[in-house]
Amino acid sequence: MPAIEYAAAPNATGRVLSDANPAWAQTGWRAAEEVSWTGPDNMTIGGLYFAPAQCPGAAAATSDGKSPMILVVHGGPTGSFVQTFSPFIQWLTSQ
């Protein structure tokens, strides 16, 4: 598991509470990055971006400058995704 951090507010600097597995950084597993965009009705839509292992920090992976993307749709207004560990996402981004 990665380190557990606490932040008093969404944009505040986090403080590490637990580092149960210091080897986490060497696993190659990817952290989620929050992203948002404006939908057709001008509503802000949020998502989680996991950069593929071969494109650290969303660097270009192909000759046209685009990174590969897999979209996982959560199913509408009654569901949501949160930043939790997903073995499936980690496997996808390691391919």
Short mmCIF file of C-alpha atoms in Angstrom, two decimals:
data_model
loop_
_atom_site.label_atom_id
_atom_site.label_comp_id
_atom_site.label_asym_id
_atom_site.label_seq_id
_atom_site.Cartn_x
_atom_site.Cartn_y
_atom_site.Cartn_z
CA MET A 1 0.00 0.00 0.00
CA PRO A 2 1.15 3.56 -0.59
CA ALA A 3 1.76 6.10 2.16
CA ILE A 4 -1.35 7.54 3.80
CA GLU A 5 -1.46 11.33 3.82
CA TYR A 6 -3.74 13.86 5.49
CA ALA A 7 -4.53 17.35 4.19
CA ALA A 8 -6.80 19.82 5.99
CA ALA A 9 -8.28 21.03 2.68
CA PRO A 10 -8.32 19.80 -0.93
CA ASN A 11 -5.52 22.16 -2.03
CA ALA A 12 -3.52 22.03 1.21
CA THR A 13 -0.14 20.36 1.49
CA GLY A 14 -0.47 16.81 2.77
CA ARG A 15 1.27 15.36 5.82
CA VAL A 16 2.37 11.70 5.76
CA LEU A 17 0.59 9.71 8.48
CA SER A 18 1.79 6.22 7.60
CA ASP A 19 4.38 4.71 5.29
CA ALA A 20 3.65 1.02 5.79
CA ASN A 21 5.41 0.00 2.59
CA PRO A 22 8.47 2.12 1.75
CA ALA A 23 9.09 -0.02 -1.36
CA TRP A 24 5.86 1.33 -2.91
CA ALA A 25 7.74 3.87 -5.03
CA GLN A 26 9.69 1.07 -6.74
CA THR A 27 6.59 -0.92 -7.75
CA GLY A 28 5.84 1.17 -10.84
CA TRP A 29 2.23 1.52 -9.76
CA ARG A 30 0.61 4.76 -10.81
CA ALA A 31 -1.02 7.44 -8.68
CA ALA A 32 -4.26 9.10 -9.73
CA GLU A 33 -4.21 12.70 -10.90
CA GLU A 34 -7.47 14.64 -10.63
CA VAL A 35 -8.54 16.22 -13.91
CA SER A 36 -11.63 18.17 -14.95
CA TRP A 37 -13.22 19.49 -18.10
CA THR A 38 -16.38 21.34 -19.12
CA GLY A 39 -19.23 19.27 -20.50
CA PRO A 40 -21.59 20.33 -23.28
CA ASP A 41 -23.99 21.88 -20.74
CA ASN A 42 -21.12 23.92 -19.15
CA MET A 43 -21.08 21.60 -16.14
CA THR A 44 -17.67 20.79 -14.67
CA ILE A 45 -16.94 17.07 -14.94
CA GLY A 46 -14.23 15.47 -12.84
CA GLY A 47 -12.16 12.39 -13.49
CA LEU A 48 -9.04 10.52 -12.47
CA TYR A 49 -6.07 10.20 -14.84
CA PHE A 50 -3.50 7.44 -14.51
CA ALA A 51 -0.50 8.02 -16.78
CA PRO A 52 0.73 4.85 -18.48
CA ALA A 53 4.01 3.51 -17.11
CA GLN A 54 5.85 4.39 -20.31
CA CYS A 55 4.58 8.01 -20.18
CA PRO A 56 5.48 9.40 -16.74
CA GLY A 57 3.47 12.52 -15.99
CA ALA A 58 1.46 12.27 -19.22
CA ALA A 59 4.46 12.74 -21.51
CA ALA A 60 3.88 11.95 -25.18
CA ALA A 61 4.00 8.23 -25.95
CA THR A 62 3.29 8.24 -29.67
CA SER A 63 4.71 10.08 -32.67
CA ASP A 64 1.64 12.34 -32.83
CA GLY A 65 2.16 13.49 -29.22
CA LYS A 66 -0.89 11.72 -27.79
CA SER A 67 -0.84 9.36 -24.83
CA PRO A 68 -2.97 6.21 -24.95
CA MET A 69 -6.17 6.38 -22.91
CA ILE A 70 -8.66 3.92 -21.48
CA LEU A 71 -11.96 5.40 -20.33
CA VAL A 72 -13.81 3.67 -17.48
CA VAL A 73 -17.32 5.09 -17.15
CA HIS A 74 -18.92 4.86 -13.71
CA GLY A 75 -22.54 4.74 -14.82
CA GLY A 76 -24.23 8.08 -14.25
CA PRO A 77 -25.26 10.43 -11.50
CA THR A 78 -25.90 7.68 -8.93
CA GLY A 79 -22.33 6.39 -8.92
CA SER A 80 -18.89 7.85 -8.58
CA PHE A 81 -15.23 6.98 -8.47
CA VAL A 82 -12.93 7.89 -5.61
CA GLN A 83 -9.18 7.67 -5.25
CA THR A 84 -8.80 4.09 -4.09
CA PHE A 85 -6.40 1.35 -5.07
CA SER A 86 -7.55 -0.54 -8.17
CA PRO A 87 -5.55 -3.60 -9.24
CA PHE A 88 -7.35 -3.49 -12.60
CA ILE A 89 -6.26 0.11 -13.33
CA GLN A 90 -2.71 -0.68 -12.19
CA TRP A 91 -2.58 -3.69 -14.50
CA LEU A 92 -3.92 -1.65 -17.45
CA THR A 93 -1.38 1.14 -17.00
CA SER A 94 1.51 -1.33 -16.74
CA GLN A 95 0.85 -2.87 -20.17
#
